[in-house]
Structure formats: C-alpha cells, structure tokens
Coordinates of C-alpha atoms and ligand atoms in Angstrom, one line a residue:
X148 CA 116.3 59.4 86.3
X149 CA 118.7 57.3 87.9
X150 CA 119.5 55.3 85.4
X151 CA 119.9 58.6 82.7
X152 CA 123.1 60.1 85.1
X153 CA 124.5 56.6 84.9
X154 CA 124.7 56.9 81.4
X155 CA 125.7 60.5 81.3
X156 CA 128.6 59.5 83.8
X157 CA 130.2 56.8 82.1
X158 CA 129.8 58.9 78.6
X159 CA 131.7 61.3 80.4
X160 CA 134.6 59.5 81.7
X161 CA 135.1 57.6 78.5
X162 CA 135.1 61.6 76.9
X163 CA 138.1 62.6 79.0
X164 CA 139.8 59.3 78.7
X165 CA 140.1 60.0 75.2
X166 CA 140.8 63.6 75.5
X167 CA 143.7 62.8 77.5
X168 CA 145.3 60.6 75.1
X169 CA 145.3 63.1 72.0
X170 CA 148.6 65.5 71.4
X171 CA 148.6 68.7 72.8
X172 CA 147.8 70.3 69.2
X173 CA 145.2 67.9 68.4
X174 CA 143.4 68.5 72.2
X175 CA 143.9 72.7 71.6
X176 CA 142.3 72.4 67.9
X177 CA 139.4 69.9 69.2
X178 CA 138.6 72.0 72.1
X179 CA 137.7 75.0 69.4
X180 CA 135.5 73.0 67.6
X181 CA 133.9 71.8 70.7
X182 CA 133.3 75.4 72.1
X183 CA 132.5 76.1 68.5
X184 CA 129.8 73.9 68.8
X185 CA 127.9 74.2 71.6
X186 CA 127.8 77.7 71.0
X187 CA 126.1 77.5 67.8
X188 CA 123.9 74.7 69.7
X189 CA 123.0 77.3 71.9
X190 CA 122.2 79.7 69.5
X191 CA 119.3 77.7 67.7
X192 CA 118.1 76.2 70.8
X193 CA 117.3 80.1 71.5
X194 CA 116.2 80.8 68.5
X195 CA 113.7 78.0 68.3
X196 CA 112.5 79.3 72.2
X197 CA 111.7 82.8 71.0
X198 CA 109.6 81.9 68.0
X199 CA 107.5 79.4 70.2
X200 CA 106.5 82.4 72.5
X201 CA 105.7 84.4 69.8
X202 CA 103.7 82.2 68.0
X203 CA 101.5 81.7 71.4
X204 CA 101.1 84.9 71.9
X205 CA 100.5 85.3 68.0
X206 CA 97.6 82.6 68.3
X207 CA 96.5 84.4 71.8
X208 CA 95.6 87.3 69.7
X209 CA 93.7 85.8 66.8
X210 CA 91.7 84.4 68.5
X211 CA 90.7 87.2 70.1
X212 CA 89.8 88.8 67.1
X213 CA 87.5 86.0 66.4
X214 CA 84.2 87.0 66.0
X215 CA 81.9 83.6 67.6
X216 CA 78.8 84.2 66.8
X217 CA 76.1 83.5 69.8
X218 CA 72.8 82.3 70.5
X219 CA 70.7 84.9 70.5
X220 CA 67.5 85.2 72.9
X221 CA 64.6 87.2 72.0
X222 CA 62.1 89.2 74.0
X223 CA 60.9 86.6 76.1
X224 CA 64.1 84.9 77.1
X225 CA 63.4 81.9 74.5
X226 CA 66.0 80.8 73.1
X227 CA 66.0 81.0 69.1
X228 CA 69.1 78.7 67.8
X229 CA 68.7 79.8 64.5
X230 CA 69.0 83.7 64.6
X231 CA 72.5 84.4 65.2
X232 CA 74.1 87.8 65.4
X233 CA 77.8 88.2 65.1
X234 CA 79.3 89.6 68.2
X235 CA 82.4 91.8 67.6
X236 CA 85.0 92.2 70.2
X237 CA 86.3 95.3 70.8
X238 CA 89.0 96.7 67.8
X239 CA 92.7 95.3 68.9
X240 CA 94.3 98.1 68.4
X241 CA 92.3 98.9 71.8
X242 CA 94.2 96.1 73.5
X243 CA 97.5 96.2 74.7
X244 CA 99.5 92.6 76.0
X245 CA 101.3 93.9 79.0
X246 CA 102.8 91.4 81.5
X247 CA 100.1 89.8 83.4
X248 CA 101.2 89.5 87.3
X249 CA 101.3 86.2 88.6
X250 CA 98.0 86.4 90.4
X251 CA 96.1 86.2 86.8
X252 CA 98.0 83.0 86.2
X253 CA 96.3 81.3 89.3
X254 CA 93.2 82.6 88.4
X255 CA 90.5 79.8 88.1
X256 CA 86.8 81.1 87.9
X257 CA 84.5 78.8 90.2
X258 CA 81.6 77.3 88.3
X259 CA 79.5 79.0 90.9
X260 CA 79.5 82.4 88.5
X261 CA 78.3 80.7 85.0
X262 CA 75.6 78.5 87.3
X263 CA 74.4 82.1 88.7
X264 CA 74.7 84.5 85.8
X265 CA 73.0 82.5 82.7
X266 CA 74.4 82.3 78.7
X267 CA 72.4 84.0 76.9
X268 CA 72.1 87.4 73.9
X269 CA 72.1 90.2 76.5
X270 CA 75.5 92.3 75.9
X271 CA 77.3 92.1 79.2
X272 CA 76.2 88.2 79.2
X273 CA 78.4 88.2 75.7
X274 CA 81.4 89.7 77.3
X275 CA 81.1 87.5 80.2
X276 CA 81.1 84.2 78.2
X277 CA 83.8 85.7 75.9
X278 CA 86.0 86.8 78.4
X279 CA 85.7 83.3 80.3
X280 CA 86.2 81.2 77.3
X281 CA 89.3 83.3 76.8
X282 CA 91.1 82.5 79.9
X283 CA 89.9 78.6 80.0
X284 CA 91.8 78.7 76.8
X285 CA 94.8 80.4 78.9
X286 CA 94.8 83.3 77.3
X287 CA 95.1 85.3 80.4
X288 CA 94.5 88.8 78.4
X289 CA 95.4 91.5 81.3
X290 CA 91.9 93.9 80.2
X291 CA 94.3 97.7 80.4
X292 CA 93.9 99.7 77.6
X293 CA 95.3 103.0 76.9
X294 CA 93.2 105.4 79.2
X295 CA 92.7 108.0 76.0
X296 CA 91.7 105.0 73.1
X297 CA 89.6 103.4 75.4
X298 CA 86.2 104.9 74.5
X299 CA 84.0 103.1 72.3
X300 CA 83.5 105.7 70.1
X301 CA 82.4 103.9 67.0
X302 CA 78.1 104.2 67.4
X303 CA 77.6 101.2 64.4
X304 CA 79.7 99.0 66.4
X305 CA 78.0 99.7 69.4
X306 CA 74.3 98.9 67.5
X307 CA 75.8 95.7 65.8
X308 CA 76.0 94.1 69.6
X309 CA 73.2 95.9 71.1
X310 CA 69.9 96.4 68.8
X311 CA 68.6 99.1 71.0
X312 CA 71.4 100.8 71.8
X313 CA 69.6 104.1 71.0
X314 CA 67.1 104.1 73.3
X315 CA 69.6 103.8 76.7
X316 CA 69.7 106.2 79.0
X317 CA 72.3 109.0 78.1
X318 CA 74.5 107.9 80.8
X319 CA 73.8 104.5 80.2
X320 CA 74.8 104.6 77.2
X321 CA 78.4 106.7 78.3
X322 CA 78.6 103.7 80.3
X323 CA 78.8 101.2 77.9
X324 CA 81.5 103.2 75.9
X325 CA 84.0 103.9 78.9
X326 CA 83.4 99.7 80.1
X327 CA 87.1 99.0 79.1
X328 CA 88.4 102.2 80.5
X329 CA 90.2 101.1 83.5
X330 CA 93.6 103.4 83.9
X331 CA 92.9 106.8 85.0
X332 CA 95.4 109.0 85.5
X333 CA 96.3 109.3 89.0
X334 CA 95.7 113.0 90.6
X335 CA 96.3 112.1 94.7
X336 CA 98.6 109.0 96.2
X337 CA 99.3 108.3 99.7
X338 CA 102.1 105.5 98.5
X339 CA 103.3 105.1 101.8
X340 CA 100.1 105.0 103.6
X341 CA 100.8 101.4 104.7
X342 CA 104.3 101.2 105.1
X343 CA 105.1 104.7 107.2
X344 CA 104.6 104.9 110.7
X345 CA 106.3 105.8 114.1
X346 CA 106.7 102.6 115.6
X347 CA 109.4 100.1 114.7
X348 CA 106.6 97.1 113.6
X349 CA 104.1 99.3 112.1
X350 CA 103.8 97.5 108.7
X351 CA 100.8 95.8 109.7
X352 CA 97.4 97.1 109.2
X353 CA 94.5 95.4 111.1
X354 CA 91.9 97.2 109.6
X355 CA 92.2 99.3 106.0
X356 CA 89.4 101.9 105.9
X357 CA 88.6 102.9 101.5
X358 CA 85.7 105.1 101.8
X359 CA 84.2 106.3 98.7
X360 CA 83.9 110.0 98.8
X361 CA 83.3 112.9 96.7
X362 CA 85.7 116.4 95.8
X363 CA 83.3 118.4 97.4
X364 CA 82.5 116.3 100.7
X365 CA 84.8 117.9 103.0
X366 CA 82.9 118.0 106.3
X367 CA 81.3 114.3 105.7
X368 CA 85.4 113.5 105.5
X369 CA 86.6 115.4 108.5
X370 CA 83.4 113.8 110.9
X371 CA 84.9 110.2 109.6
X372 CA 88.4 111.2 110.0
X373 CA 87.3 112.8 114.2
X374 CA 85.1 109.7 114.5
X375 CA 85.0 106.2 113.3
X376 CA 87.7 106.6 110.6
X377 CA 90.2 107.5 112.9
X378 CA 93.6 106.5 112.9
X379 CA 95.8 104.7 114.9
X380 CA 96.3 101.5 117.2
X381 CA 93.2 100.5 118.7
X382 CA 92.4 98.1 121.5
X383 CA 94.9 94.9 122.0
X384 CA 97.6 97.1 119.3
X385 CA 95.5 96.7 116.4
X386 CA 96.4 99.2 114.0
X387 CA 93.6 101.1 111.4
X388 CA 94.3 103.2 108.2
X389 CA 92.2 105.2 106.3
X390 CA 92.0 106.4 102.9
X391 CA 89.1 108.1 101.0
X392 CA 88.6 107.3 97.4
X393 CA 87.9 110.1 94.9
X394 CA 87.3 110.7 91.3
X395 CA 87.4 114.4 89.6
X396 CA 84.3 117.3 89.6
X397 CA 83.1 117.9 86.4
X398 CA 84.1 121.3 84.4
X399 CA 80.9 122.9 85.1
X400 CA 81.7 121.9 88.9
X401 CA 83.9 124.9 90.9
X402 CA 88.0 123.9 90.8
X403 CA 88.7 122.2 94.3
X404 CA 91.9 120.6 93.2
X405 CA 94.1 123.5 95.4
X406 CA 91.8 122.7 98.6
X407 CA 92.0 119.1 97.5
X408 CA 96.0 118.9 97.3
X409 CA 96.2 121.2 101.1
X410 CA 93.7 118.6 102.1
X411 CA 95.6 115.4 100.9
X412 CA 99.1 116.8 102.4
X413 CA 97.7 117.6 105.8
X414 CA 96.2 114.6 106.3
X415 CA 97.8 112.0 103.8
X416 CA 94.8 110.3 103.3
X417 CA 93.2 111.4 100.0
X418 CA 93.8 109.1 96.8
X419 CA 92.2 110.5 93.7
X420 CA 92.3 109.7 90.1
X421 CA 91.2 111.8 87.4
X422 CA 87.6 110.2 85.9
X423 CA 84.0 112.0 86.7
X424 CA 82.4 111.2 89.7
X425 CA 79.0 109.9 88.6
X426 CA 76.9 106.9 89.7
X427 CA 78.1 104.4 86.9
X428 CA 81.7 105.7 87.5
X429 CA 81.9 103.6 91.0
X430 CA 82.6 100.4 89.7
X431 CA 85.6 101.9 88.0
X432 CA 86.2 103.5 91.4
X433 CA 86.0 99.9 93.0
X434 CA 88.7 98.5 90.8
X435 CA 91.0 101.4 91.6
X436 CA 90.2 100.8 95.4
X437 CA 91.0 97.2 94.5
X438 CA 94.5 98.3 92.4
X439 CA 95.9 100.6 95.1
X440 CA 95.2 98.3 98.0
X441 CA 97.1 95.0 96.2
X442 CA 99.8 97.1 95.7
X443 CA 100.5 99.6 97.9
X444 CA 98.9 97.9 101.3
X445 CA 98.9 94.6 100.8
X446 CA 99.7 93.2 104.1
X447 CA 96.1 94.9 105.2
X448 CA 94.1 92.0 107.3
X449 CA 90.6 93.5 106.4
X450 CA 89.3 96.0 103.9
X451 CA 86.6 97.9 104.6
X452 CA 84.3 99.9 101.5
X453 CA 81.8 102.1 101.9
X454 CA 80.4 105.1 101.7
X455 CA 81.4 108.4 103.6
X456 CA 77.7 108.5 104.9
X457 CA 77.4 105.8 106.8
X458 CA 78.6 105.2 110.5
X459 CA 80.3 102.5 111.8
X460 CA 81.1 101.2 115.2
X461 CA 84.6 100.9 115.1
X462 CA 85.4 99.1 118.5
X463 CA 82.8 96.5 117.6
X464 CA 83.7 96.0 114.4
X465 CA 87.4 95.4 115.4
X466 CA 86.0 92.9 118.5
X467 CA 84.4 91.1 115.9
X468 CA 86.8 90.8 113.1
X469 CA 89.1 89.9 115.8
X470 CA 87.2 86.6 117.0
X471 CA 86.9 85.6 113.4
X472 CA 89.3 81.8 113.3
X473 CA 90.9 80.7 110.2
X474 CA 89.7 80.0 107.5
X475 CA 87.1 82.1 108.1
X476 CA 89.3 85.2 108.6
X477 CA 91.0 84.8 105.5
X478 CA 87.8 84.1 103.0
X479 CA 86.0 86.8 104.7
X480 CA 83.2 88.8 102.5
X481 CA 80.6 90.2 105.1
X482 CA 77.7 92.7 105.0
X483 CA 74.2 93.7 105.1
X484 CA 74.0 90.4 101.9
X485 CA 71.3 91.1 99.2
X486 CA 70.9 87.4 97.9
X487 CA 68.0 87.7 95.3
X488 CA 67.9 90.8 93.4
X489 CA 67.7 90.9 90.1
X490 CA 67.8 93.7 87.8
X491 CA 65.4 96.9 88.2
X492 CA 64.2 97.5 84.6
X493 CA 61.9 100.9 85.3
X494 CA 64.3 103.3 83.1
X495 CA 63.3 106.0 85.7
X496 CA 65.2 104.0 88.6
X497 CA 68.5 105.2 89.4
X498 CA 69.7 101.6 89.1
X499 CA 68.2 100.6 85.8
X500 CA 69.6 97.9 83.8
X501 CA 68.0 97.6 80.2
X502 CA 66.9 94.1 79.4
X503 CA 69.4 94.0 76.2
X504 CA 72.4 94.9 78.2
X505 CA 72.3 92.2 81.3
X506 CA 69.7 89.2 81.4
X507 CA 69.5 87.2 84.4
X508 CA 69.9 87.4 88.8
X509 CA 72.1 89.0 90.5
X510 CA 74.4 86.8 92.3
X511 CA 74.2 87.7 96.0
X512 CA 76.2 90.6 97.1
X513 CA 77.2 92.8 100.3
X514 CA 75.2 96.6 99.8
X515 CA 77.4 99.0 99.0
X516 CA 77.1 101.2 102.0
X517 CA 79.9 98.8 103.6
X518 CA 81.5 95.3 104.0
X519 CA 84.2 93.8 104.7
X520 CA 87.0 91.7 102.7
X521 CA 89.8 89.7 103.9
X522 CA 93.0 91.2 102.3
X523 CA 93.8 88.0 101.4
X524 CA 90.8 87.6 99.1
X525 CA 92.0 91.2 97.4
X526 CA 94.9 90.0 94.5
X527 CA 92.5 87.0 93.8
X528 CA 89.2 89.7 93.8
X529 CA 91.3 92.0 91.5
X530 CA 92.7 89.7 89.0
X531 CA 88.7 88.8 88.8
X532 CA 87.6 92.2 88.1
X533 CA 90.3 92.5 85.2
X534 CA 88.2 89.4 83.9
X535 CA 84.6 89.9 84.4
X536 CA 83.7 92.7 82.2
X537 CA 82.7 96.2 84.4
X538 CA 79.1 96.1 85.5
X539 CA 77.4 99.8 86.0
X540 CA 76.5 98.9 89.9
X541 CA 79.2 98.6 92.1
X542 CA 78.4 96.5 94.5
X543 CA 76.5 93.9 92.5
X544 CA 80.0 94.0 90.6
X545 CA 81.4 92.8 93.8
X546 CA 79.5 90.1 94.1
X547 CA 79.6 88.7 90.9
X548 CA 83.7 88.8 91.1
X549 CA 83.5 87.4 94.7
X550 CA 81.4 84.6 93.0
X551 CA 84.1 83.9 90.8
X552 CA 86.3 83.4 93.3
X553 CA 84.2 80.7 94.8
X554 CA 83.7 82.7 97.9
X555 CA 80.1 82.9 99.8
X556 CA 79.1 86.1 101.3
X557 CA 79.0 86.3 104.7
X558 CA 75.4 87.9 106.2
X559 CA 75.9 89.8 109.3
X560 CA 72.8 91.8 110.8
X561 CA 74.4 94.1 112.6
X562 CA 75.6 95.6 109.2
X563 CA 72.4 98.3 108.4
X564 CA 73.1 99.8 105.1
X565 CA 69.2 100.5 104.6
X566 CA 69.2 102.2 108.1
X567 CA 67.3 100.8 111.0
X568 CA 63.5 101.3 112.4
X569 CA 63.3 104.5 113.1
X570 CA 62.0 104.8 116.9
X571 CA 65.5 102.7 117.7
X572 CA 67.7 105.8 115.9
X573 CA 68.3 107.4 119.2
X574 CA 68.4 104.2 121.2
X575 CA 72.1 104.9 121.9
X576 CA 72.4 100.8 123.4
X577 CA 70.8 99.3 120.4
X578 CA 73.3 101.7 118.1
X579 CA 76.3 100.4 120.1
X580 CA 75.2 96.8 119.4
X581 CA 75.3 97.6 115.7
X582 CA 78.7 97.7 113.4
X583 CA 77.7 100.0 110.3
X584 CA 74.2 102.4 110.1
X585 CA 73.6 103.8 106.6
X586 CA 73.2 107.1 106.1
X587 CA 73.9 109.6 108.5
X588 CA 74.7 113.6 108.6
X589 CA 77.8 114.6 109.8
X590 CA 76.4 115.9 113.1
X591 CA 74.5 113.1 113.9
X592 CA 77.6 110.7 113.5
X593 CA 79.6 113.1 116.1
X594 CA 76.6 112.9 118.6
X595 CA 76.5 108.6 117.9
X596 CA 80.2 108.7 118.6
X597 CA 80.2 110.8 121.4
X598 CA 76.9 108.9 123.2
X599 CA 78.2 105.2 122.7
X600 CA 81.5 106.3 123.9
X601 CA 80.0 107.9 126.8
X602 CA 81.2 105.9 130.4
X603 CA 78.4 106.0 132.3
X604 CA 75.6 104.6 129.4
X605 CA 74.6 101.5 130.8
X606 CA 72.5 99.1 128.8
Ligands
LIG1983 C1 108.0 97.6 106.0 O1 107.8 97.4 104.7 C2 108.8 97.8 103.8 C3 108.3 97.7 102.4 O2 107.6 96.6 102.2 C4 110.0 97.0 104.1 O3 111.1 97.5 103.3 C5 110.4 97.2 105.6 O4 111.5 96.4 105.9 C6 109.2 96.8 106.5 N1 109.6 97.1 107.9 C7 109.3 96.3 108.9 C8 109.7 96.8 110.2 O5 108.7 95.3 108.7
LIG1984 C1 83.2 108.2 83.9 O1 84.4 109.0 83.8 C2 84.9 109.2 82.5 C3 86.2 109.9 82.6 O2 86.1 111.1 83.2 C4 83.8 110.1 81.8 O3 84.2 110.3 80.4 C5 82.5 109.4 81.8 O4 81.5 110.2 81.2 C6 82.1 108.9 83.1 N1 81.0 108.0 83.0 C7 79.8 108.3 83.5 C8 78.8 107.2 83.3 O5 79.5 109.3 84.1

C-alpha cells in the first residue's frame, strides 16, 4: 500500500514538472485532451459497471426459472432415486426483484433448520430446499409479489408438484394457491403507534402487545384493552403498547368497516389489512405482525403474540422480562414450547397437514396462544419468513423461522396456553403466579384482573 502512493507521488511530481515547462498554448491544448480523456475513461468505466449488475441479476433470474428436478419419496418415506418429477417454480412473471433491505443481506440460515426439517418429495419440503439453495447462491430474491397475480390459479401446475392435489381439503387447497401472497392491502394503520406519546423520551417501548383478533371481537378487545392490554408506563417507567391485528370479514359476514374505522380512531390501536380471516390466513397475519413491527416500532424491547382470548399477567410478565441479562434478553423466544409435534394427518383435524404437502417434525415452537420475542430477533425473524416458504400453522411457522435463525426456544411454565387443571381456575394466588392462561371469556378475565389486583389477597 505503502509502497503503491510512493509511486503514485513521484509519478505525480515528475507530471507537473513537465507541465510546468511547456508554453502556455501547448499547457491550455494539453489540458483539453487530458480532461478529454478522463472523461471518456469515466464513461466506459461506467458503462462496463452497469452491464455487470445486470448480468447478475440476469443470471439471478435464470436460475430461478430452472426447473431441478428432485428425489422423490414415495408412500413410505423410502427414498426412490430413480423416479424423478420435475418441480416447477412458480411463473416469473409472478416475481417481482424489488430492493431487498439490508437485513436479507445478512441473512444466514443456521444448519439447525435443514438438520430438523428433512429433504425429501413432499411440496413445502421442495420450496424449502429451493428457496435455501437460492439464497446460499446469493440470490437474495425478496418473496413480494403483486397482491392481485399472486394466486396460483393454474390447477395443472398445481397437480404437476403435488399428485394429489385433488383430494385436499377445500381450504387446503385455497391455501396452497394464496402461499406467495404476502402484500395485502392495508385497511387500518396506527403509524405513529410507537413514536407518539406525551412525554419527552417516549420512543421507547418496553413491552409491544400484537394480539391477533377478529372484525367482529369487540368486547374480547375492549376487556384486553381495560385489563392486561392496557397502555401506559408500568412499574420502574416501563412503557407498553398495544395493537390488535386484523384481517377482513368475508362478504357473506355483516359490513363492520364503519364501527371498525370509529373504533380504530378512538383508540388508535387497530391495524387491519384487507385478506379473509380464516384459520390458514394467520400465518400471513404473522408476517404482517412481523412487517409492521420492523418498521414502524422497531425500537420495541419485547413482542408479545397471541391471541385476544387468553389472559396475561401483565406485572409479572414485565418483572420477568425485566430480570432477563444480556444475551438472553436480546435472543429471547419464550412460551408454553411444543418440542415434538409432528404433523396431524386425520383430514377431519382442524390442523391437518396432508402427507404430500409437508413430510417430516415440527421443529419446536412456542403455542400460539402467546410468547414472547426480543425485538431484536424481529428484522432477522422477518427477513426469514420472506425465505421459508408460508406454512398453513402459525405458530409452527414461527418456529421453523426462529430455527433458522439459530435461536432455541425458551420453555417457561408459567406460560398456559392449553389452560391449567381445572380445580386451580379460581385459585386467585396460583393465577397470580402464572404469566399467560389460554382461553378465557371476557368476564372472567375482568374478575382475574380485578382478584389478583386486589390488596388485601394474601398468598
Ligand atoms: C422519536 O422517534 C422519531 C422517529 O424515529 C425521531 O424523529 C425523534 O427524534 C425521536 N424522539 C426522541 C425524543 O427520541
Ligand atoms: C386468505 O385470504 C385471501 C385474501 O382475502 C383469500 O382469498 C383466501 O381465501 C384466504 N385463505 C384461506 C385459506 O381462507
């Protein structure tokens, strides 16, 4: 390095030294050419810079319509190397290259994910593969496709990848058409939610409740908002927002959009986006959870999801995410943990996952009803879940992103999301012990508030 600017000095020098000694015409006509010079210099070093972008992105793109054909696994799970099916991507036109934000470019997916979920013929096991072998590649391909060409309309291309397509369940199958529709219009914002306040040092948010609720769930909502959900700065000036998370009623459903919008500007708390509510629709609602929170509160501490049914024990839950140490507090995925599920294949359960479609454990994962992220994890978690193709259960979803990320989930038994023996329900001192009880009516979460709050209890 040193020894290059030596050179470069001396070159100089000698330069002017001999500029110097030319006549004054001479100097004026050999400064043009100079200038002359460098600026066409410029101009093809330019030139050569833009073509080399655009043949990466060129080369991104091909391969990407690459068709690799897989090993396919039959019945059994054996494998049978020498059937092999051509798996077809989606069509391209269904892709669009928009600017990736910087936290895809960090993105590394921890081996932990392909040691848990297995390689093998089942669909979402395809996409998985696919999508990884993609971005090892560096293709970082930003999964946002226009929210009306999203659908996978096309029903050959959908029985080319998976044989029995047919015989899904009718929503199962809706499902698997909408899996790369990921922009819904949005309906309801709070953009300010984290950034408005009365106090001068009010940007921070302790505690960020996202609670999954439906149009029509107005009395569940205004029991959270009286009760646990309840804004403001709580003990030792920690500060809690809350936001519920819905999706649209169906046509068939009675129009609450004018109650909806009286609700959302009287108490700034409603984000909404315009996609049916349904069962298989929450993952989608996740990622939007996800979206909004890395961009509009992103200086959150924790994240809570859940449900609008559940309760929670906010003072607790605050006394304990505020003894959490670094680096604990900043890797933080905690919950009721589910660590060996796998996938229900009775076609009656409400959770059914067709043998075809995902083949292999579920990596463990926090239940739905609530947990709790570090909002540090969140860019990290969300540039994931633009990776790892959607999954129809929400929280398993989670967990298999979270997994990617080479983060352990954290089991905490004072998380109940399957509810707790029932001759302790009215045990008011072991409810107080507790952090999150699901489910619960709206009246019974007012009398839980009310009883553990009450000064003279004494356990
Ligand atoms: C709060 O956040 C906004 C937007 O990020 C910023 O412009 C403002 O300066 C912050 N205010 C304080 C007091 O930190
Ligand atoms: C999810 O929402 C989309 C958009 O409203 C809808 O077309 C689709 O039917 C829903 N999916 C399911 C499984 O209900």
């Amino acid at each position: 390095m040193c020894h290059l600017l030596t050179v470069c000095v001396t070159g100089r020098q000698r330069l002017t030294v001999w500029f110097t000694r030319l006549e004054p015409m001479r100097r004026i006509q050999t400064m043009s050419a100079l200038v002359l010079f460098v600026t066409m210099f410029l101009i093809f070093f330019y030139s050569t810079l833009h073509l080399e972008t655009a043949h990466s992105l060129r080369t991104g793109q091909e391969d990407l319509l690459k068709q690799p054909s897989l090993q396919v696994h039959d019945g059994d799970g054996k494998a049978q190397p020498s059937k092999r099916e051509r798996f077809t991507t989606p069509p391209p036109r269904q892709e669009r290259f928009t600017t990736p934000p910087l936290v895809v470019l960090n993105l590394s997916v921890s081996d932990g994910l392909t040691q848990a979920i297995p390689q093998n013929g089942a669909y979402w096991n395809r996409l998985l593969y696919s999508a990884l072998k993609n971005l090892v590649k560096g293709h970082f391909i930003w999964r946002d496709s226009d929210w009306s060409l999203c659908r996978q309309t096309n029903q050959e291309h959908l029985q080319t990848n998976v044989h029995d397509f047919t015989s899904y369940p009718v929503l199962f199958q809706d499902f698997v058409q909408g899996m790369n529709c990921m922009s819904p219009p949005v309906l309801l914002n709070q953009p300010n939610k984290c950034i408005s306040g009365q106090g001068k040092q009010d940007n921070q948010t302790f505690l960020l409740f996202t609670i999954k609720s439906t149009p029509g769930n107005f009395e569940q909502r205004q029991v959270v908002r009286e009760t646990w959900g309840q804004e403001g700065v709580y003990l030792s000036g920690l500060r809690v927002r809350t936001v519920f998370l819905l999706g649209s009623s169906s046509l068939e459903d009675p129009d609450l959009s004018a109650l909806l919008s009286f609700e959302a500007k009287h108490f700034g708390d409603l984000l909404q986006w315009d996609f049916h509510e349904s069962l298989l629709n929450l993952t989608l609602k996740m990622n939007m959870f996800l979206q909004w929170t890395v961009r509009y509160c992103p200086a959150a501490s924790f994240v809570f999801s859940g449900d609008d049914d559940v309760f929670v024990n906010t003072p607790t839950l605050l006394g304990y995410l505020q003894s959490l140490e670094l680096p604990k507090a900043s890797q933080l995925y905690v919950g009721q943990v589910i660590s060996e599920a796998s996938p229900l294949r009775d076609p009656k359960n409400k959770y059914y996952i067709p043998l075809s479609f995902y083949d292999g454990p579920y990596p463990g994962y926090a239940g739905g009803g609530g947990f709790i992220i570090s909002g540090a994890l969140l860019p990290r978690l969300y540039a994931a879940s633009r990776v790892i193709p959607f999954f129809p259960i929400d929280d398993v979803y989670v967990g298999m992103c979270i997994k990617a990320l080479g983060v352990t989930p954290e089991a905490n038994t004072d998380f109940q999301t399957f509810d707790i023996n029932e001759k302790d329900r009215n045990n008011l001192c072991i409810n107080k012990k507790l952090i999150l009880i699901h489910r619960r009516s709206a009246r019974q979460i007012k009398k839980l508030w009310k009883g553990i709050h009450n000064p003279l209890l004494t356990c």
